PDB file of C-alpha atoms in Angstrom:
ATOM      1  CA  MET A 175       0.000   0.000   0.000  1.00 38.00           C
ATOM      2  CA  ARG A 176       2.826   2.391   0.827  1.00 37.00           C
ATOM      3  CA  ALA A 177       4.428   1.790  -2.559  1.00 36.00           C
ATOM      4  CA  GLN A 178       1.099   2.352  -4.328  1.00 36.00           C
ATOM      5  CA  GLU A 179       0.519   5.595  -2.469  1.00 34.00           C
ATOM      6  CA  LYS A 180       4.025   6.756  -3.328  1.00 33.00           C
ATOM      7  CA  LEU A 181       3.527   6.025  -7.012  1.00 32.00           C
ATOM      8  CA  SER A 182       0.251   7.954  -7.077  1.00 31.00           C
ATOM      9  CA  ARG A 183       1.808  11.164  -5.871  1.00 33.00           C
ATOM     10  CA  ALA A 184       3.013  13.735  -8.396  1.00 33.00           C
ATOM     11  CA  PRO A 185       5.744  16.308  -7.694  1.00 34.00           C
ATOM     12  CA  ALA A 186       4.295  19.534  -6.352  1.00 34.00           C
ATOM     13  CA  ASP A 187       5.620  21.567  -9.301  1.00 37.00           C
ATOM     14  CA  SER A 188       4.574  19.186 -12.083  1.00 33.00           C
ATOM     15  CA  ARG A 189       1.200  20.795 -12.608  1.00 39.00           C
ATOM     16  CA  ALA A 190      -0.073  24.299 -13.215  1.00 39.00           C
ATOM     17  CA  SER A 191      -0.631  26.255 -10.011  1.00 41.00           C
ATOM     18  CA  SER A 192      -3.479  28.673  -9.424  1.00 47.00           C
ATOM     19  CA  ALA A 193      -2.796  32.267 -10.365  1.00 57.00           C
ATOM     20  CA  SER A 194      -4.011  35.639  -9.139  1.00 70.00           C
ATOM     21  CA  LEU A 195      -4.457  38.525 -11.552  1.00 77.00           C
ATOM     22  CA  GLY A 196      -3.901  40.950  -8.688  1.00 82.00           C
ATOM     23  CA  ALA A 197      -0.565  39.380  -7.814  1.00 80.00           C
ATOM     24  CA  VAL A 198       0.588  39.507 -11.428  1.00 80.00           C
ATOM     25  CA  VAL A 199      -0.399  43.181 -11.813  1.00 85.00           C
ATOM     26  CA  ARG A 200       1.409  44.040  -8.564  1.00 86.00           C
ATOM     27  CA  ARG A 201       4.496  42.202  -9.804  1.00 84.00           C
ATOM     28  CA  LEU A 202       4.465  43.971 -13.174  1.00 84.00           C
ATOM     29  CA  ARG A 203       4.065  47.355 -11.538  1.00 87.00           C
ATOM     30  CA  GLY A 204       6.859  46.632  -9.059  1.00 87.00           C
ATOM     31  CA  GLU A 205       9.241  45.376 -11.732  1.00 84.00           C
ATOM     32  CA  ASN A 206       8.799  48.648 -13.622  1.00 85.00           C
ATOM     33  CA  GLY A 207       8.937  50.859 -10.538  1.00 88.00           C
ATOM     34  CA  TRP A 208       5.582  52.483 -11.297  1.00 90.00           C
ATOM     35  CA  THR A 209       3.212  54.046  -8.834  1.00 91.00           C
ATOM     36  CA  LEU A 210      -0.472  53.249  -9.233  1.00 90.00           C
ATOM     37  CA  ALA A 211      -0.935  56.671 -10.832  1.00 91.00           C
ATOM     38  CA  GLU A 212       1.870  56.062 -13.345  1.00 91.00           C
ATOM     39  CA  MET A 213       0.514  52.660 -14.294  1.00 90.00           C
ATOM     40  CA  SER A 214      -2.995  54.110 -14.559  1.00 89.00           C
ATOM     41  CA  GLU A 215      -1.765  56.671 -17.078  1.00 89.00           C
ATOM     42  CA  ARG A 216      -0.011  54.001 -19.141  1.00 87.00           C
ATOM     43  CA  VAL A 217      -2.886  51.527 -19.325  1.00 87.00           C
ATOM     44  CA  GLY A 218      -5.880  53.889 -19.328  1.00 86.00           C
ATOM     45  CA  ILE A 219      -7.491  52.276 -16.295  1.00 86.00           C
ATOM     46  CA  PRO A 220      -8.455  54.438 -13.281  1.00 88.00           C
ATOM     47  CA  VAL A 221      -6.262  54.287 -10.186  1.00 89.00           C
ATOM     48  CA  SER A 222      -9.187  53.110  -8.052  1.00 89.00           C
ATOM     49  CA  THR A 223      -9.824  50.221 -10.465  1.00 87.00           C
ATOM     50  CA  LEU A 224      -6.161  49.180 -10.546  1.00 89.00           C
ATOM     51  CA  SER A 225      -6.046  49.274  -6.763  1.00 89.00           C
ATOM     52  CA  LYS A 226      -9.043  46.944  -6.525  1.00 87.00           C
ATOM     53  CA  ILE A 227      -7.501  44.594  -9.104  1.00 86.00           C
ATOM     54  CA  GLU A 228      -4.245  44.423  -7.147  1.00 87.00           C
ATOM     55  CA  ARG A 229      -6.154  43.595  -3.957  1.00 85.00           C
ATOM     56  CA  ASP A 230      -8.201  40.942  -5.809  1.00 82.00           C
ATOM     57  CA  LYS A 231     -11.355  42.939  -5.105  1.00 81.00           C
ATOM     58  CA  LEU A 232     -12.156  43.393  -8.792  1.00 79.00           C
ATOM     59  CA  SER A 233     -11.571  41.354 -11.910  1.00 75.00           C
ATOM     60  CA  LEU A 234     -11.610  42.088 -15.640  1.00 75.00           C
ATOM     61  CA  ASN A 235     -13.442  40.418 -18.478  1.00 70.00           C
ATOM     62  CA  TYR A 236     -11.643  39.055 -21.517  1.00 68.00           C
ATOM     63  CA  ASP A 237     -11.800  42.301 -23.479  1.00 68.00           C
ATOM     64  CA  LYS A 238     -10.516  44.434 -20.578  1.00 74.00           C
ATOM     65  CA  LEU A 239      -7.632  42.024 -20.068  1.00 77.00           C
ATOM     66  CA  GLN A 240      -6.764  42.580 -23.726  1.00 72.00           C
ATOM     67  CA  GLN A 241      -6.698  46.336 -23.148  1.00 76.00           C
ATOM     68  CA  LEU A 242      -4.464  46.032 -20.099  1.00 82.00           C
ATOM     69  CA  ALA A 243      -1.933  43.736 -21.758  1.00 79.00           C
ATOM     70  CA  HIS A 244      -1.862  45.790 -24.960  1.00 76.00           C
ATOM     71  CA  SER A 245      -1.167  48.974 -23.015  1.00 82.00           C
ATOM     72  CA  LEU A 246       1.714  47.257 -21.223  1.00 81.00           C
ATOM     73  CA  GLY A 247       3.132  45.905 -24.487  1.00 78.00           C
ATOM     74  CA  LEU A 248       2.810  42.322 -23.272  1.00 75.00           C
ATOM     75  CA  PRO A 249       1.166  39.177 -24.587  1.00 70.00           C
ATOM     76  CA  LEU A 250      -2.060  38.601 -22.679  1.00 69.00           C
ATOM     77  CA  SER A 251      -0.754  35.205 -21.614  1.00 66.00           C
ATOM     78  CA  SER A 252       1.827  36.953 -19.421  1.00 67.00           C
ATOM     79  CA  LEU A 253      -1.001  38.187 -17.174  1.00 72.00           C
ATOM     80  CA  PHE A 254      -1.750  34.557 -16.373  1.00 65.00           C
ATOM     81  CA  ALA A 255       1.853  33.517 -15.726  1.00 59.00           C
ATOM     82  CA  GLY A 256       3.748  33.208 -12.477  1.00 51.00           C
ATOM     83  CA  PRO A 257       6.984  35.126 -11.822  1.00 51.00           C
ATOM     84  CA  ALA A 258       9.139  32.165 -12.861  1.00 48.00           C
ATOM     85  CA  THR A 259       7.452  31.700 -16.209  1.00 49.00           C
ATOM     86  CA  PRO A 260       9.673  32.766 -19.145  1.00 47.00           C
ATOM     87  CA  LEU A 261       8.147  35.312 -21.506  1.00 43.00           C
ATOM     88  CA  VAL A 262       9.581  33.705 -24.625  1.00 45.00           C
ATOM     89  CA  PRO A 263       8.023  31.011 -26.786  1.00 45.00           C
ATOM     90  CA  SER A 264       9.282  27.473 -26.504  1.00 44.00           C
ATOM     91  CA  THR A 265      11.547  26.394 -29.359  1.00 50.00           C
ATOM     92  CA  GLY A 266      10.506  22.757 -28.967  1.00 53.00           C
ATOM     93  CA  MET A 267       7.392  20.997 -30.180  1.00 58.00           C
ATOM     94  CA  ALA A 268       6.711  18.900 -27.075  1.00 68.00           C
ATOM     95  CA  ARG A 269       4.948  21.281 -24.733  1.00 74.00           C
ATOM     96  CA  ARG A 270       2.109  20.045 -22.587  1.00 81.00           C
ATOM     97  CA  SER A 271      -0.009  21.220 -19.673  1.00 82.00           C
ATOM     98  CA  VAL A 272      -1.593  18.908 -17.107  1.00 84.00           C
ATOM     99  CA  GLY A 273      -3.531  19.962 -14.064  1.00 82.00           C
ATOM    100  CA  PRO A 274      -6.731  19.706 -12.040  1.00 83.00           C
ATOM    101  CA  PHE A 275      -9.592  22.107 -12.627  1.00 80.00           C
ATOM    102  CA  SER A 276      -8.981  23.665  -9.207  1.00 76.00           C
ATOM    103  CA  GLN A 277      -5.564  24.921 -10.345  1.00 74.00           C
ATOM    104  CA  THR A 278      -6.595  27.429 -12.979  1.00 80.00           C
ATOM    105  CA  LEU A 279      -6.901  31.200 -13.178  1.00 79.00           C
ATOM    106  CA  GLU A 280     -10.381  32.257 -12.115  1.00 81.00           C
ATOM    107  CA  LEU A 281     -11.715  35.689 -13.031  1.00 80.00           C
ATOM    108  CA  SER A 282     -15.214  36.859 -12.174  1.00 81.00           C
ATOM    109  CA  THR A 283     -17.327  39.539 -13.838  1.00 80.00           C
ATOM    110  CA  GLU A 284     -21.012  40.421 -13.633  1.00 81.00           C
ATOM    111  CA  VAL A 285     -21.725  38.250 -16.679  1.00 84.00           C
ATOM    112  CA  TYR A 286     -19.230  35.368 -16.416  1.00 84.00           C
ATOM    113  CA  ASP A 287     -16.932  33.472 -14.140  1.00 88.00           C
ATOM    114  CA  TYR A 288     -13.947  32.568 -16.330  1.00 85.00           C
ATOM    115  CA  ARG A 289     -11.645  29.641 -15.621  1.00 87.00           C
ATOM    116  CA  TYR A 290      -8.596  29.993 -17.859  1.00 85.00           C
ATOM    117  CA  LEU A 291      -6.853  26.655 -18.436  1.00 87.00           C
ATOM    118  CA  CYS A 292      -3.207  25.865 -19.245  1.00 85.00           C
ATOM    119  CA  THR A 293      -2.160  29.338 -18.151  1.00 79.00           C
ATOM    120  CA  GLU A 294       1.528  28.446 -17.797  1.00 76.00           C
ATOM    121  CA  LEU A 295       1.857  27.887 -21.563  1.00 77.00           C
ATOM    122  CA  LEU A 296       2.662  31.146 -23.305  1.00 71.00           C
ATOM    123  CA  HIS A 297       2.328  32.080 -26.988  1.00 71.00           C
ATOM    124  CA  LYS A 298      -0.574  29.717 -27.555  1.00 74.00           C
ATOM    125  CA  ARG A 299      -2.781  29.761 -30.635  1.00 75.00           C
ATOM    126  CA  MET A 300      -5.599  28.110 -28.725  1.00 81.00           C
ATOM    127  CA  ILE A 301      -7.013  29.559 -25.503  1.00 83.00           C
ATOM    128  CA  PRO A 302      -9.182  27.112 -23.527  1.00 90.00           C
ATOM    129  CA  MET A 303     -11.493  28.284 -20.764  1.00 91.00           C
ATOM    130  CA  VAL A 304     -14.533  27.102 -18.842  1.00 94.00           C
ATOM    131  CA  MET A 305     -17.181  29.782 -18.493  1.00 93.00           C
ATOM    132  CA  HIS A 306     -19.921  29.983 -15.891  1.00 95.00           C
ATOM    133  CA  LEU A 307     -22.643  32.163 -17.391  1.00 95.00           C
ATOM    134  CA  ARG A 308     -25.219  34.146 -15.398  1.00 94.00           C
ATOM    135  CA  ALA A 309     -26.646  36.774 -17.797  1.00 94.00           C
ATOM    136  CA  LYS A 310     -30.191  35.881 -18.878  1.00 95.00           C
ATOM    137  CA  SER A 311     -30.708  38.650 -21.449  1.00 94.00           C
ATOM    138  CA  LEU A 312     -28.749  40.849 -23.845  1.00 94.00           C
ATOM    139  CA  GLU A 313     -29.463  43.768 -21.532  1.00 94.00           C
ATOM    140  CA  GLU A 314     -27.629  41.960 -18.736  1.00 93.00           C
ATOM    141  CA  PHE A 315     -24.828  40.835 -21.051  1.00 92.00           C
ATOM    142  CA  GLY A 316     -24.129  44.320 -22.381  1.00 90.00           C
ATOM    143  CA  GLU A 317     -22.252  45.156 -25.582  1.00 88.00           C
ATOM    144  CA  LEU A 318     -21.636  42.210 -27.891  1.00 91.00           C
ATOM    145  CA  HIS A 319     -18.033  40.966 -28.033  1.00 87.00           C
ATOM    146  CA  ARG A 320     -15.859  40.613 -31.106  1.00 83.00           C
ATOM    147  CA  HIS A 321     -12.215  39.772 -31.737  1.00 79.00           C
ATOM    148  CA  SER A 322     -10.245  38.217 -34.554  1.00 74.00           C
ATOM    149  CA  GLY A 323      -9.914  34.474 -34.972  1.00 82.00           C
ATOM    150  CA  GLU A 324     -12.431  31.700 -34.383  1.00 89.00           C
ATOM    151  CA  GLU A 325     -14.309  30.417 -31.371  1.00 92.00           C
ATOM    152  CA  PHE A 326     -15.767  27.093 -30.267  1.00 96.00           C
ATOM    153  CA  ILE A 327     -18.114  26.438 -27.358  1.00 97.00           C
ATOM    154  CA  PHE A 328     -19.469  23.173 -25.958  1.00 98.00           C
ATOM    155  CA  VAL A 329     -22.293  23.406 -23.421  1.00 98.00           C
ATOM    156  CA  LEU A 330     -21.609  21.411 -20.256  1.00 98.00           C
ATOM    157  CA  GLU A 331     -24.602  22.354 -18.089  1.00 97.00           C
ATOM    158  CA  GLY A 332     -27.843  24.256 -18.629  1.00 97.00           C
ATOM    159  CA  ALA A 333     -28.622  25.876 -21.974  1.00 98.00           C
ATOM    160  CA  VAL A 334     -26.979  28.791 -23.798  1.00 98.00           C
ATOM    161  CA  GLU A 335     -28.624  31.188 -26.246  1.00 98.00           C
ATOM    162  CA  VAL A 336     -26.071  32.490 -28.753  1.00 97.00           C
ATOM    163  CA  HIS A 337     -26.626  35.883 -30.388  1.00 97.00           C
ATOM    164  CA  THR A 338     -24.584  36.989 -33.400  1.00 96.00           C
ATOM    165  CA  GLU A 339     -24.849  40.004 -35.666  1.00 94.00           C
ATOM    166  CA  PHE A 340     -25.553  38.035 -38.865  1.00 95.00           C
ATOM    167  CA  TYR A 341     -27.643  35.078 -37.677  1.00 96.00           C
ATOM    168  CA  ASP A 342     -30.827  34.493 -35.742  1.00 97.00           C
ATOM    169  CA  PRO A 343     -30.277  33.439 -32.108  1.00 97.00           C
ATOM    170  CA  VAL A 344     -29.728  29.722 -31.525  1.00 97.00           C
ATOM    171  CA  VAL A 345     -30.203  27.799 -28.282  1.00 98.00           C
ATOM    172  CA  LEU A 346     -27.638  25.137 -27.385  1.00 98.00           C
ATOM    173  CA  GLN A 347     -28.528  22.440 -24.869  1.00 98.00           C
ATOM    174  CA  ALA A 348     -26.004  20.514 -22.773  1.00 97.00           C
ATOM    175  CA  GLY A 349     -23.970  18.338 -25.132  1.00 98.00           C
ATOM    176  CA  GLU A 350     -24.386  20.679 -28.122  1.00 98.00           C
ATOM    177  CA  TYR A 351     -21.740  22.926 -29.625  1.00 98.00           C
ATOM    178  CA  LEU A 352     -21.154  25.924 -31.875  1.00 98.00           C
ATOM    179  CA  TYR A 353     -18.212  27.194 -33.931  1.00 97.00           C
ATOM    180  CA  ILE A 354     -18.139  30.815 -35.097  1.00 96.00           C
ATOM    181  CA  ASP A 355     -15.973  33.481 -36.645  1.00 93.00           C
ATOM    182  CA  SER A 356     -15.089  35.589 -33.599  1.00 89.00           C
ATOM    183  CA  SER A 357     -14.840  38.803 -35.610  1.00 88.00           C
ATOM    184  CA  MET A 358     -18.627  38.572 -35.883  1.00 93.00           C
ATOM    185  CA  ALA A 359     -20.124  40.315 -32.846  1.00 93.00           C
ATOM    186  CA  HIS A 360     -21.519  37.730 -30.453  1.00 95.00           C
ATOM    187  CA  ALA A 361     -23.017  37.244 -27.007  1.00 94.00           C
ATOM    188  CA  TYR A 362     -24.013  34.321 -24.802  1.00 96.00           C
ATOM    189  CA  VAL A 363     -26.966  34.307 -22.393  1.00 96.00           C
ATOM    190  CA  VAL A 364     -28.600  31.642 -20.237  1.00 97.00           C
ATOM    191  CA  ALA A 365     -31.603  30.044 -21.935  1.00 97.00           C
ATOM    192  CA  GLY A 366     -34.304  27.441 -21.349  1.00 89.00           C
ATOM    193  CA  GLY A 367     -35.455  28.641 -17.936  1.00 91.00           C
ATOM    194  CA  PHE A 368     -32.106  27.824 -16.302  1.00 96.00           C
ATOM    195  CA  GLU A 369     -30.619  30.098 -13.672  1.00 95.00           C
ATOM    196  CA  GLU A 370     -27.094  29.641 -15.035  1.00 96.00           C
ATOM    197  CA  ALA A 371     -25.107  27.660 -17.571  1.00 97.00           C
ATOM    198  CA  ARG A 372     -21.585  26.365 -17.937  1.00 97.00           C
ATOM    199  CA  PHE A 373     -19.642  25.758 -21.138  1.00 97.00           C
ATOM    200  CA  LEU A 374     -16.189  25.062 -22.477  1.00 97.00           C
ATOM    201  CA  GLY A 375     -14.921  27.839 -24.725  1.00 95.00           C
ATOM    202  CA  ILE A 376     -11.881  27.771 -27.004  1.00 92.00           C
ATOM    203  CA  CYS A 377     -10.584  30.777 -28.936  1.00 85.00           C
ATOM    204  CA  SER A 378      -8.076  30.214 -31.714  1.00 80.00           C
ATOM    205  CA  SER A 379      -6.273  32.203 -34.362  1.00 63.00           C
ATOM    206  CA  GLN A 380      -3.671  31.851 -37.098  1.00 56.00           C
ATOM    207  CA  GLU A 381      -1.743  34.722 -35.535  1.00 52.00           C
ATOM    208  CA  GLU A 382       1.703  34.017 -34.096  1.00 46.00           C
ATOM    209  CA  ASP A 383       0.416  34.737 -30.610  1.00 49.00           C
ATOM    210  CA  LEU A 384      -3.344  34.652 -30.259  1.00 50.00           C
ATOM    211  CA  LEU A 385      -3.444  36.363 -26.897  1.00 49.00           C
ATOM    212  CA  GLU A 386      -1.222  39.218 -28.042  1.00 48.00           C
ATOM    213  CA  GLU A 387      -3.180  39.604 -31.283  1.00 45.00           C
ATOM    214  CA  LEU A 388      -6.456  39.843 -29.363  1.00 43.00           C
ATOM    215  CA  LEU A 389      -5.397  42.872 -27.331  1.00 39.00           C
ATOM    216  CA  GLY A 390      -6.888  46.326 -27.313  1.00 39.00           C
ATOM    217  CA  GLN A 391     -10.648  45.914 -26.934  1.00 39.00           C
ATOM    218  CA  SER A 392     -12.693  47.265 -24.085  1.00 32.00           C
ATOM    219  CA  SER A 393     -16.257  46.430 -23.173  1.00 37.00           C
TER     220      SER A 393
END
């Protein structure tokens, strides 16, 4: 039994660890020697908002993260990385990421809870995330999102109503999926009388670095 237990254990650093956006922003500001006011001027985000982010009292949605990273001249993936993570792409072709769902970057907004997966891998062309959706109408969702590349979602729980600028809305039940051109404005809301829904989302692009290419939008 002792041998079996020993074999089942993995090294503590062999899997992705959880990340905090606030900790990463504090680190970036400290490395550059900026005050909150100086960073606010550079990234176009109010001092009060940056302060809340650093204290993990406020999070940012996907589009706002793009704006922050773009203003800092960084790939968006660097906002998900720990201090020991190199900011250069791997030259090999054998990268992999393994980890439990509990060890992901979680960001919460009024519309979504995002769980970004595989955050330690930089310069990815595929960004996987699990999204917990609460908005039940377009009014709650707000402005439709758009960014370059393509997007795939697979509904895990509940039902999701997908709105796009060129197609009639479509309702996806658990076990159903959708693939769209992400440059087409789109929004997701809870459907079918459910209080919430959960789905796997994957954004991809032919750009050299998807996360860096997606920067610059605000919602």
